[in-house]
GROMACS .gro file of C-alpha atoms in nm:
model
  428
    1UNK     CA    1  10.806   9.902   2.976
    2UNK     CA    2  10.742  10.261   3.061
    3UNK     CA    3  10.381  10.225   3.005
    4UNK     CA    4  10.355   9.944   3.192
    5UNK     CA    5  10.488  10.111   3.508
    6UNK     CA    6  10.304  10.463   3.465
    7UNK     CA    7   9.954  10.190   3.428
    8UNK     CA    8  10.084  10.037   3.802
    9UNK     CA    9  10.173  10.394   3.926
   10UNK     CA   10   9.795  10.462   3.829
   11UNK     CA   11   9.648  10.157   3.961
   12UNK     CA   12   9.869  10.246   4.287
   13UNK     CA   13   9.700  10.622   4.310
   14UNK     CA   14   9.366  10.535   4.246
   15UNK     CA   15   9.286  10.222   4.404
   16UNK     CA   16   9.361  10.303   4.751
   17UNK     CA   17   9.098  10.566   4.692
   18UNK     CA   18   8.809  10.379   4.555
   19UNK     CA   19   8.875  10.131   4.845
   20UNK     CA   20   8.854  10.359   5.137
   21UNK     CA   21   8.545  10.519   4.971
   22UNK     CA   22   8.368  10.203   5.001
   23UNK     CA   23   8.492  10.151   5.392
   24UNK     CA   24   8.189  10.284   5.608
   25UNK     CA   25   8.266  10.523   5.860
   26UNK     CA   26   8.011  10.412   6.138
   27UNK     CA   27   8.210  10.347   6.423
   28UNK     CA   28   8.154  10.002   6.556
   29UNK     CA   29   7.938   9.996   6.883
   30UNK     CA   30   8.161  10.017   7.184
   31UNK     CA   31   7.989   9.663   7.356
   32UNK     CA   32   8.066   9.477   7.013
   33UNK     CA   33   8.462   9.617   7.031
   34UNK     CA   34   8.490   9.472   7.421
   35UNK     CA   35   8.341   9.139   7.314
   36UNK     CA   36   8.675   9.128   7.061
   37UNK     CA   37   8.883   9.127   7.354
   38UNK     CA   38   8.893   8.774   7.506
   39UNK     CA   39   9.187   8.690   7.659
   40UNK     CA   40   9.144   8.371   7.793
   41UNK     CA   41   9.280   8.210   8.117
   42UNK     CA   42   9.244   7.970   8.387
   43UNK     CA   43   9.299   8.006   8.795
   44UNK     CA   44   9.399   7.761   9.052
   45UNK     CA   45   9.513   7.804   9.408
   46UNK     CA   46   9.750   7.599   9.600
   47UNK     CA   47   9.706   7.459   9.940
   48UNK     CA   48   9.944   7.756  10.116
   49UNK     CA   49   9.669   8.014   9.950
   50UNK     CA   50   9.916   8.106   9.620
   51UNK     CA   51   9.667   8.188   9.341
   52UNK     CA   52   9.808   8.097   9.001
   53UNK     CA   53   9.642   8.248   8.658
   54UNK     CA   54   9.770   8.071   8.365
   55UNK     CA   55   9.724   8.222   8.016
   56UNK     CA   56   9.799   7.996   7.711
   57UNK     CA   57   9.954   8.163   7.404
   58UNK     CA   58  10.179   7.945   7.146
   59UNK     CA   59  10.255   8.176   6.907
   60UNK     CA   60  10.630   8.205   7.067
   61UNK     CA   61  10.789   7.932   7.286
   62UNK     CA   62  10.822   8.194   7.528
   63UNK     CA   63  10.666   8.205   7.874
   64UNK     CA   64  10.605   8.585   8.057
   65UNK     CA   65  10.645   8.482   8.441
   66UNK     CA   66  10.550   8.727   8.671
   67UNK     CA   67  10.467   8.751   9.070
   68UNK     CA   68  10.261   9.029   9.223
   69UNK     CA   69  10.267   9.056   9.587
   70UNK     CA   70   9.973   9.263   9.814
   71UNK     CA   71  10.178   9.474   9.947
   72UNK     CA   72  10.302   9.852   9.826
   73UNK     CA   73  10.417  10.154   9.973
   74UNK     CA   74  10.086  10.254  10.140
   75UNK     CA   75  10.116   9.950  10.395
   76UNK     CA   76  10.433  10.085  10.517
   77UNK     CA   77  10.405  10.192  10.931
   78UNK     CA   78  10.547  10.527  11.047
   79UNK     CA   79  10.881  10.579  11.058
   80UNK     CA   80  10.916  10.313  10.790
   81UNK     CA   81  10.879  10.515  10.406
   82UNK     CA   82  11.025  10.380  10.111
   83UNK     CA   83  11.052  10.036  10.270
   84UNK     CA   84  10.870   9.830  10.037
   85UNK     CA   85  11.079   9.962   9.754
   86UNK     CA   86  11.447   9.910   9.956
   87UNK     CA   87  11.260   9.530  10.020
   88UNK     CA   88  11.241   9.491   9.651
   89UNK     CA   89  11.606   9.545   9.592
   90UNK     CA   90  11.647   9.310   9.841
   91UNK     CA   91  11.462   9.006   9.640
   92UNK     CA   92  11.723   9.088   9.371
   93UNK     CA   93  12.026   9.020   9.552
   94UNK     CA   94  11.996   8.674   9.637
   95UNK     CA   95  11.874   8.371   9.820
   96UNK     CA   96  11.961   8.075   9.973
   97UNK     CA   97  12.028   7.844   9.724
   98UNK     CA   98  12.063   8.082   9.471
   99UNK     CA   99  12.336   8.350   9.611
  100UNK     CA  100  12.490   8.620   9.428
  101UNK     CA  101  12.264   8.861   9.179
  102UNK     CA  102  11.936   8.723   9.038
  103UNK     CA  103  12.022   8.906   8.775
  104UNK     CA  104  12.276   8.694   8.677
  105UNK     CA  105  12.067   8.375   8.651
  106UNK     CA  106  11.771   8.491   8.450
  107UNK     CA  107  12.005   8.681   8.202
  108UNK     CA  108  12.229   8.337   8.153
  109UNK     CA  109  11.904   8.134   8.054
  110UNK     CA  110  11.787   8.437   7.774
  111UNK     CA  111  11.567   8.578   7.983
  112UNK     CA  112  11.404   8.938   7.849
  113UNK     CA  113  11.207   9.202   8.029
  114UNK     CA  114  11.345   9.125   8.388
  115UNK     CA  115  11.265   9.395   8.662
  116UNK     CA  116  11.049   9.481   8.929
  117UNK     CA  117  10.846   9.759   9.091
  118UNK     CA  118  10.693   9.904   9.361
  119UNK     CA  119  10.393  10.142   9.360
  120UNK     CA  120  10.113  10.224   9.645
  121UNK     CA  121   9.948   9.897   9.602
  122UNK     CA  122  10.147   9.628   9.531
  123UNK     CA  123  10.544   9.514   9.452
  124UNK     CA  124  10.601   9.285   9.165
  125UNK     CA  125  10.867   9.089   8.999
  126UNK     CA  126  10.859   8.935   8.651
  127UNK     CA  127  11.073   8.770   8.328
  128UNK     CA  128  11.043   8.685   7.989
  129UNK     CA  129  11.207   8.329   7.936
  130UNK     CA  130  11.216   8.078   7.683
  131UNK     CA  131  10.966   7.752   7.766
  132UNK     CA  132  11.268   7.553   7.827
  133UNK     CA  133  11.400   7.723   8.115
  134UNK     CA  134  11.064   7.787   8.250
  135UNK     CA  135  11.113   7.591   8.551
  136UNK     CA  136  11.452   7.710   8.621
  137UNK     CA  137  11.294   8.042   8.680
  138UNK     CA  138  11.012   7.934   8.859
  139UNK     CA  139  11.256   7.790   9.117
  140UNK     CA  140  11.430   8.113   9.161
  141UNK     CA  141  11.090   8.311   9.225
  142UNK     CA  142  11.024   8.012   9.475
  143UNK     CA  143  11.350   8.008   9.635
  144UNK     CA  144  11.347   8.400   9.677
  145UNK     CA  145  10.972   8.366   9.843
  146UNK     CA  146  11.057   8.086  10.080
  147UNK     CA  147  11.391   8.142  10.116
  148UNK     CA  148  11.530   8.483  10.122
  149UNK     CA  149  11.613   8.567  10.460
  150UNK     CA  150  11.923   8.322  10.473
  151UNK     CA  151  12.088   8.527  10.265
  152UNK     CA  152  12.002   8.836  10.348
  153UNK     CA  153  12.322   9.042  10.507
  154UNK     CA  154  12.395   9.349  10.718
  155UNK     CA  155  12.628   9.435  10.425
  156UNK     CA  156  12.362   9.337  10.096
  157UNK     CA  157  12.142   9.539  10.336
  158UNK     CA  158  12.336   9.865  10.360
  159UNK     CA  159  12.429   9.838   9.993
  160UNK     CA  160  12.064   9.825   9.848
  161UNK     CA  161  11.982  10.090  10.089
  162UNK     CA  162  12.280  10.269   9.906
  163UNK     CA  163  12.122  10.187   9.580
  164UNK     CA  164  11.788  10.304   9.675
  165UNK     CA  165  11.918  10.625   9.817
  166UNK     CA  166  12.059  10.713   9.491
  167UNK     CA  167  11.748  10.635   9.295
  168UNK     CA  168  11.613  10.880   9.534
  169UNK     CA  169  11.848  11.180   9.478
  170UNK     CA  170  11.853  11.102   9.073
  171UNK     CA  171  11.485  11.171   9.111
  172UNK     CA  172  11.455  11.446   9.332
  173UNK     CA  173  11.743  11.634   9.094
  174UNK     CA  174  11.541  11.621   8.792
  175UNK     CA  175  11.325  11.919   8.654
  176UNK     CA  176  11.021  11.896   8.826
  177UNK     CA  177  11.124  11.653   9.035
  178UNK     CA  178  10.992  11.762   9.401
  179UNK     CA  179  10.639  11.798   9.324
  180UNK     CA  180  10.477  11.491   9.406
  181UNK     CA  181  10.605  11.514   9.742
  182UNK     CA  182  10.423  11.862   9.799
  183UNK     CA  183  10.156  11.726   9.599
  184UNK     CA  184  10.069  11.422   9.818
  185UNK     CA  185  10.105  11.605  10.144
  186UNK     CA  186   9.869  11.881  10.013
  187UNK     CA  187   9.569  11.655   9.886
  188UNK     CA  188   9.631  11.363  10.171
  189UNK     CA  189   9.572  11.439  10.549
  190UNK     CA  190   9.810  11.365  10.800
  191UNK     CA  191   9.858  10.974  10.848
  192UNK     CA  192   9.697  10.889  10.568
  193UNK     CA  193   9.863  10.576  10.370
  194UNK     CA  194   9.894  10.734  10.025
  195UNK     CA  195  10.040  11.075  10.178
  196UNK     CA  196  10.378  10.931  10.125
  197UNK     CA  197  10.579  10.877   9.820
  198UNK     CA  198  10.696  10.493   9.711
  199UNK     CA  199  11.062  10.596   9.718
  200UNK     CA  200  11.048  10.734  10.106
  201UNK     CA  201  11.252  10.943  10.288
  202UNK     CA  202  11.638  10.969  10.371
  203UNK     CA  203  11.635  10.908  10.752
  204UNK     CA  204  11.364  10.635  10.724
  205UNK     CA  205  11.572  10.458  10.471
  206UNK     CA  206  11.880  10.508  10.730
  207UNK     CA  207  11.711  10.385  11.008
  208UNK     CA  208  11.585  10.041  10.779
  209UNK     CA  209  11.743   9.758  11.029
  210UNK     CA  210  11.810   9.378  10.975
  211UNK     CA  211  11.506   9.291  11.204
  212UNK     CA  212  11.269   9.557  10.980
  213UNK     CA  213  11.345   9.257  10.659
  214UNK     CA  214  11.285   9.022  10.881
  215UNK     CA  215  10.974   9.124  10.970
  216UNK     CA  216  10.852   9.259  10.640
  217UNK     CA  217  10.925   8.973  10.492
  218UNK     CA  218  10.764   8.748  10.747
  219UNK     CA  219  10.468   8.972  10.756
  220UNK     CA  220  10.417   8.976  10.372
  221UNK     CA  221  10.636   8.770  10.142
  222UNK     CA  222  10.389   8.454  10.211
  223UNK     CA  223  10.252   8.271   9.928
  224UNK     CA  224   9.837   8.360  10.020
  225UNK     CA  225   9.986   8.741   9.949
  226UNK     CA  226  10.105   8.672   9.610
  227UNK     CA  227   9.945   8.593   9.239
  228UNK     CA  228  10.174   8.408   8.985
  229UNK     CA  229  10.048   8.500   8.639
  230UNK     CA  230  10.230   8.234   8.368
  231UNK     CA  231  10.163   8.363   8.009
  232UNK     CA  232  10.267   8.203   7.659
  233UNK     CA  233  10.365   7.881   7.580
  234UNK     CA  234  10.244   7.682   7.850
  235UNK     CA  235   9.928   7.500   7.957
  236UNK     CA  236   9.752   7.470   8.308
  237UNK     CA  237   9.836   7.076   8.363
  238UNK     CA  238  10.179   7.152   8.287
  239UNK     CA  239  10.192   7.485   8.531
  240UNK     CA  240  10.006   7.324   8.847
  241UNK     CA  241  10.289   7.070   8.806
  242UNK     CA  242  10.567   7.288   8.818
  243UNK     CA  243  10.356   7.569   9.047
  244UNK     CA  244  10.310   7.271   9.278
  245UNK     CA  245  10.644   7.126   9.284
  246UNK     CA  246  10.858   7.474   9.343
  247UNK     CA  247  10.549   7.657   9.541
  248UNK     CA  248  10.376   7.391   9.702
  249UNK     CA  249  10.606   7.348  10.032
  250UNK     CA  250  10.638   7.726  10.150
  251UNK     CA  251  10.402   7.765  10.418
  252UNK     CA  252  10.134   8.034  10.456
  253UNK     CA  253  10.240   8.326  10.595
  254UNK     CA  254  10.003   8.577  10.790
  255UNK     CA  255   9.689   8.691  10.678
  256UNK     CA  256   9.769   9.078  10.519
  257UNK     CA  257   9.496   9.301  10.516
  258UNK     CA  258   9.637   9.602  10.290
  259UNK     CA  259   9.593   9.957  10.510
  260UNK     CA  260   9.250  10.117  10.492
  261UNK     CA  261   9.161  10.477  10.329
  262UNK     CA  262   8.906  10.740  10.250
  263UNK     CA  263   8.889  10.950   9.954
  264UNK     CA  264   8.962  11.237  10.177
  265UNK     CA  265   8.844  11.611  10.108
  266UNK     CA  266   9.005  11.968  10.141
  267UNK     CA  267   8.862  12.223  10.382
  268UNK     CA  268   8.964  12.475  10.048
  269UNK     CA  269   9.112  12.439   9.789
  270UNK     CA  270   9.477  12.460   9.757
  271UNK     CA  271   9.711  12.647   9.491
  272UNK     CA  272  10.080  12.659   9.518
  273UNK     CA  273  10.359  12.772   9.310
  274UNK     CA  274  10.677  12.634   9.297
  275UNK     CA  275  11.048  12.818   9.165
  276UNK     CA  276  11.305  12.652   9.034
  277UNK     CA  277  11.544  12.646   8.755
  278UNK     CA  278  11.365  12.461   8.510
  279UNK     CA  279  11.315  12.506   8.136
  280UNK     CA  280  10.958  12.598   8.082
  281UNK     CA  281  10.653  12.700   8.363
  282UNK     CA  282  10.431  12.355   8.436
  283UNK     CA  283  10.085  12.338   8.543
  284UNK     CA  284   9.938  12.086   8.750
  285UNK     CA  285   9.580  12.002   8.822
  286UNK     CA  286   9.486  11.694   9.041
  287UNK     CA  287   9.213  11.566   9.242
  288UNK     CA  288   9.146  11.267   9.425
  289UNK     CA  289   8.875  11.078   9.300
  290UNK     CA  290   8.754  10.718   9.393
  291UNK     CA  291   8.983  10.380   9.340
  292UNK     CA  292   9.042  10.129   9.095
  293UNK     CA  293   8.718   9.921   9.189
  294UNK     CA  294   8.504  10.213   9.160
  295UNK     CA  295   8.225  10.255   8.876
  296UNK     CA  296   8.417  10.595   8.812
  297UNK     CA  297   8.708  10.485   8.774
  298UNK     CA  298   8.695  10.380   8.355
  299UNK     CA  299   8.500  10.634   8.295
  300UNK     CA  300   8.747  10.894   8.454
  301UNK     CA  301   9.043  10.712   8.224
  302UNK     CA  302   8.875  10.792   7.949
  303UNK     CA  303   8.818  11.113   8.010
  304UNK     CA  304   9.170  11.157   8.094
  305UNK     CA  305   9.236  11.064   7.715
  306UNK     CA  306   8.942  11.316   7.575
  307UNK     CA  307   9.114  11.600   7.763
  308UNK     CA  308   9.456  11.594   7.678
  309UNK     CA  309   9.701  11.349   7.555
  310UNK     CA  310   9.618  11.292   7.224
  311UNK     CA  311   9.602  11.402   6.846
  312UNK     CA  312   9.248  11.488   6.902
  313UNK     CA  313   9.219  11.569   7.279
  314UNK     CA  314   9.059  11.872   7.351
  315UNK     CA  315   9.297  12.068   7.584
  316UNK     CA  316   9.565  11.984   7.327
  317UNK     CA  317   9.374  12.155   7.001
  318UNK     CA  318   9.284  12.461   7.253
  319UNK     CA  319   9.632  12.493   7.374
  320UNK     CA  320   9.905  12.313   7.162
  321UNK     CA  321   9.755  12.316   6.798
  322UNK     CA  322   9.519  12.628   6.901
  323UNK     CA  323   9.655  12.924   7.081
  324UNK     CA  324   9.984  12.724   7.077
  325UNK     CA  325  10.072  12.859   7.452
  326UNK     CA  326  10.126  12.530   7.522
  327UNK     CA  327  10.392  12.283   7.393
  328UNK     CA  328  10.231  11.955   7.560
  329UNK     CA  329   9.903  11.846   7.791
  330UNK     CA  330   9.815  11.545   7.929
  331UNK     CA  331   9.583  11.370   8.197
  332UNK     CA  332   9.521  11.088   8.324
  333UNK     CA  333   9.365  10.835   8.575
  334UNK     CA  334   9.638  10.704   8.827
  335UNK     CA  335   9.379  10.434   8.975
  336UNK     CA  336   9.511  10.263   9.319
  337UNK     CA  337   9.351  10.022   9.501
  338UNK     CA  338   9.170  10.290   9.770
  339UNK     CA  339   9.166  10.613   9.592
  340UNK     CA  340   9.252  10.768   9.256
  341UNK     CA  341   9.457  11.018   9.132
  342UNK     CA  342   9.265  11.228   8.844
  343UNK     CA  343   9.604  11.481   8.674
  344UNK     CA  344   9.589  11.725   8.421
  345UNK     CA  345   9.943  11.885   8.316
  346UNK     CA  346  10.027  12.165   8.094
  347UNK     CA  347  10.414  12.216   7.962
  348UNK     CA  348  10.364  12.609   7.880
  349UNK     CA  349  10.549  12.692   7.586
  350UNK     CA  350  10.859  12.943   7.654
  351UNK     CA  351  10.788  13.307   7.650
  352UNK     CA  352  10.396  13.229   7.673
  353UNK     CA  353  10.214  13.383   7.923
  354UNK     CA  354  10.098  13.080   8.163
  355UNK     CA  355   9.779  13.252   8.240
  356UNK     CA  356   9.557  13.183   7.943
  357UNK     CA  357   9.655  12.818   8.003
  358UNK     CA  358   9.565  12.857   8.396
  359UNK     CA  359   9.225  13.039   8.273
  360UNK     CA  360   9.094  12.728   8.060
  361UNK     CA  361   9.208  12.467   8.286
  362UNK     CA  362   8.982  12.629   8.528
  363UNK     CA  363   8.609  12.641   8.391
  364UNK     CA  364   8.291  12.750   8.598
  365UNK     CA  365   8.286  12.455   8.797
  366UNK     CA  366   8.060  12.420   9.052
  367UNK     CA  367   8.258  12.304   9.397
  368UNK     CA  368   7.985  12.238   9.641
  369UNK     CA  369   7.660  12.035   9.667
  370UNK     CA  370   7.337  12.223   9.694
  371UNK     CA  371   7.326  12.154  10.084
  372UNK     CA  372   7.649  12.330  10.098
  373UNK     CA  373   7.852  12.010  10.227
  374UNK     CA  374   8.063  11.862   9.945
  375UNK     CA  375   7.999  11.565   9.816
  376UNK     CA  376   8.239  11.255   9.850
  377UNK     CA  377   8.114  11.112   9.518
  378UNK     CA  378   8.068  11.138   9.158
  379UNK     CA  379   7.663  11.178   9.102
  380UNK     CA  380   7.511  11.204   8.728
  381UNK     CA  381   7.448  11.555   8.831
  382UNK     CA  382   7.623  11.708   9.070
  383UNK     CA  383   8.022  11.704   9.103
  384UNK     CA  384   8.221  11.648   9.316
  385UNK     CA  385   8.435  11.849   9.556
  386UNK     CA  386   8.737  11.603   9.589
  387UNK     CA  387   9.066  11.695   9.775
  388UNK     CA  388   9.248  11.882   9.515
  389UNK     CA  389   9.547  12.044   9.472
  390UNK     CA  390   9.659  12.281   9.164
  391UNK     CA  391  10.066  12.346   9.145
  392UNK     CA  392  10.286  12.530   8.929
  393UNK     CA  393  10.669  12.544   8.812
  394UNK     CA  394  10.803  12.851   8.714
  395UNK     CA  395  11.173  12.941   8.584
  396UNK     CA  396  11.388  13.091   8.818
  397UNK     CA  397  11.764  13.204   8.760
  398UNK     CA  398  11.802  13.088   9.151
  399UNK     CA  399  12.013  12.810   9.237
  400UNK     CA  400  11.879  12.479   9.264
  401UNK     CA  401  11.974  12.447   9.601
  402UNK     CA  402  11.785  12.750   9.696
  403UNK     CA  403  11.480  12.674   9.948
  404UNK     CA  404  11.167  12.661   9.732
  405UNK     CA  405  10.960  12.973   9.824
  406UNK     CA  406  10.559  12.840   9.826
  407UNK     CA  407  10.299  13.103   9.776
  408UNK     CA  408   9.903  13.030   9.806
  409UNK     CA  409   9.732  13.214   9.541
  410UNK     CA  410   9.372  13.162   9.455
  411UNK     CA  411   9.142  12.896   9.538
  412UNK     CA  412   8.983  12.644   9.220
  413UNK     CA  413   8.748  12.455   9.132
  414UNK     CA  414   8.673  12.065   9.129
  415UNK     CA  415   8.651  11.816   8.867
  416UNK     CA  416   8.291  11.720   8.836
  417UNK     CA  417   8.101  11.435   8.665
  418UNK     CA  418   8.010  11.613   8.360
  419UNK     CA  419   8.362  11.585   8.219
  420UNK     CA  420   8.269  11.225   8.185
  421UNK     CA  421   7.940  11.251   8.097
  422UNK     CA  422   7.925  11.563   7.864
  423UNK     CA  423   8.271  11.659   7.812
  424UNK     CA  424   8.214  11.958   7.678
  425UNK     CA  425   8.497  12.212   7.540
  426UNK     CA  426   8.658  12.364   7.841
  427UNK     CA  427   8.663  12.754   7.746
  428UNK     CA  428   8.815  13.078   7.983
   0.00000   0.00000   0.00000
């Protein structure tokens, strides 16, 4: 017996060897990987303008419902932040045939990942139920689109702006939690619609009124604003039935034409540093680059993953696995629908000097076109000078309460093409 298991214990060793020596290590071409990636689907639109996209999966008899509406935080008007979030809330507290939570329905027929979001672009609701109760929760969504305003009260009102309020302060409370605001006001010019956060401001959220629902909601909660997206164990006969029996008889509501914007630019660069009692010194590095529907904007994701974020990113084996003045980098592409939101951020490791990780996140970038008048656009070979914005947290033994004191230090440079094109090591 003993030889028999020291022979498998030295089948075990070896054979995982000779296989992997015979695995080639040409990496697949990239346009052979994205023709592996076929999710199919199939679109319809009602009458009232509701587009439905219907993926069918029946490996679970589970269907994913979910409801994106054209509207986000960057169609708000002045004097009206943080209303399409507080408007979410609202769909959640329920309608006229269905009063009392929505919560409480979806969870009673099994349903999983329930929520709902808001961002710039767009708010959107969705569930995870089983196929039987499938149209139980498609007449929820429907009775919530068509008709929510019934049960809408001065009271459910004031207590989701309550709720909402508190999201607020449990975000603005947490390390590092104030620096998007500065950061959006820096790199967005005055009136523009993504200068303001999703979550909005106190007095704006005070002054929300009954007739501000009313009117959001009229303006647009219609069904040619929305996509329902039905995915899993389901069919497209079967959905335009039940799409067309719960949907079918809510009227259009106006046309929405989501708010206009530039990729703006900055006169100068800006750099700021921020104080507050916080465990570690962050660095920030943003730009605003072109939108979701922009040629740029994959190849900028990508990039985002090269630089930092990974086990083999490059600001990660400078900083975290290199010099190790770093405990954490990442980047990223935040891509909206009008502009973009290129980030780099650096957790500096405690008791490391935050300059060396200042001095490679800022190479010998150009920041201006030949002609002297910066460019708007990614080109093959010039960059860019996009608005940008470069922000820092230091410790401070201060109370949190304290004002934050801002400084202006030194201007930098912007992110240029050749980080997508080259992406060569970054180096002080």
């Amino acid at each position: 017996m003993r030889r028999v298991l020291t022979f498998l214990f030295a089948v075990l060793l070896v054979a995982p060897g000779a296989a992997l020596a015979q695995i080639s290590t040409e990496a697949a071409p990239v346009a052979e990987l994205v023709e592996r990636v076929d999710i199919p689907y199939e679109r319809f639109t009602l009458d009232n303008g509701l587009t439905v996209v219907v993926h069918e999966d029946r490996k679970a008899p589970v269907v994913a419902v979910s409801i994106w509406y054209n509207v986000g935080s960057k169609d708000e008007p002045q004097g009206q932040t943080g209303f399409a979030h507080l408007f979410e809330h609202l769909m959640f507290a329920g309608s006229e045939n269905a009063p009392g939570s929505y919560f409480n329905y979806v969870r009673g027929m099994g349903a999983t990942d329930l929520n709902g979001t808001t961002w710039f672009d767009r708010t959107n609701y969705f569930q995870t139920v089983p196929t039987p109760a499938l149209e139980q929760a498609l007449y929820l969504e429907s009775d919530r689109m068509g008709h929510l305003l019934g049960a809408v009260s001065q009271e459910r009102l004031d207590n989701q702006r309550g709720v909402v309020q508190n999201e607020k302060r449990q975000g603005d409370n947490q390390p590092y939690g104030l620096v998007y605001y500065q950061m959006l006001e820096d790199l967005f010019p005055e009136g523009h619609p993504y200068r303001h956060s999703t979550i909005g401001s106190m007095a704006d959220l005070d002054a929300a009124s009954m007739d501000d629902v009313r009117q959001w909601f009229t303006d647009n909660y219609g069904p040619n604003n929305a996509v329902l997206v039905l995915a899993g164990d389901i069919d497209t006969a079967t959905a335009r039935t039940l799409v067309e029996r719960y949907f079918g008889g809510i009227p259009a509501g106006p046309v929405n034409t989501p708010a206009a914007a530039d990729v703006p630019t900055l006169d100068a660069p800006i750099n700021r540093v921020m104080q507050d009692r916080v465990a570690n010194v962050r660095l920030y590095r943003t730009w605003i680059v072109p939108g979701m529907l922009d040629d740029d904007a994959i190849p900028l994701s990508v990039a985002g993953s090269v630089l930092g974020g990974l086990a083999s990113s490059r600001l990660d084996n400078e900083l975290v696995r290199g010099d190790q003045t770093a405990t954490s980098v990442s980047a990223s592409m935040q891509a909206f629908q009008r502009v973009g939101m290129f980030s780099v951020t650096v957790n500096v490791k405690p008791g490391e000097d935050a300059t060396r990780c200042r001095n490679v996140l800022t190479p010998s970038w150009p920041t201006s076109s030949p002609a002297g008048r910066p460019p708007r656009r990614f080109s093959a070979s010039q960059p860019t000078r996009s608005r940008t914005a470069s922000m820092a947290w230091s410790r401070s033994a201060a109370s949190a309460a304290r004002p934050r004191p801002w400084r202006r230090a030194s201007s930098m440079p912007a992110i240029p093409r050749s980080i997508v094109s080259s992406l060569k090591p970054m180096r002080a």
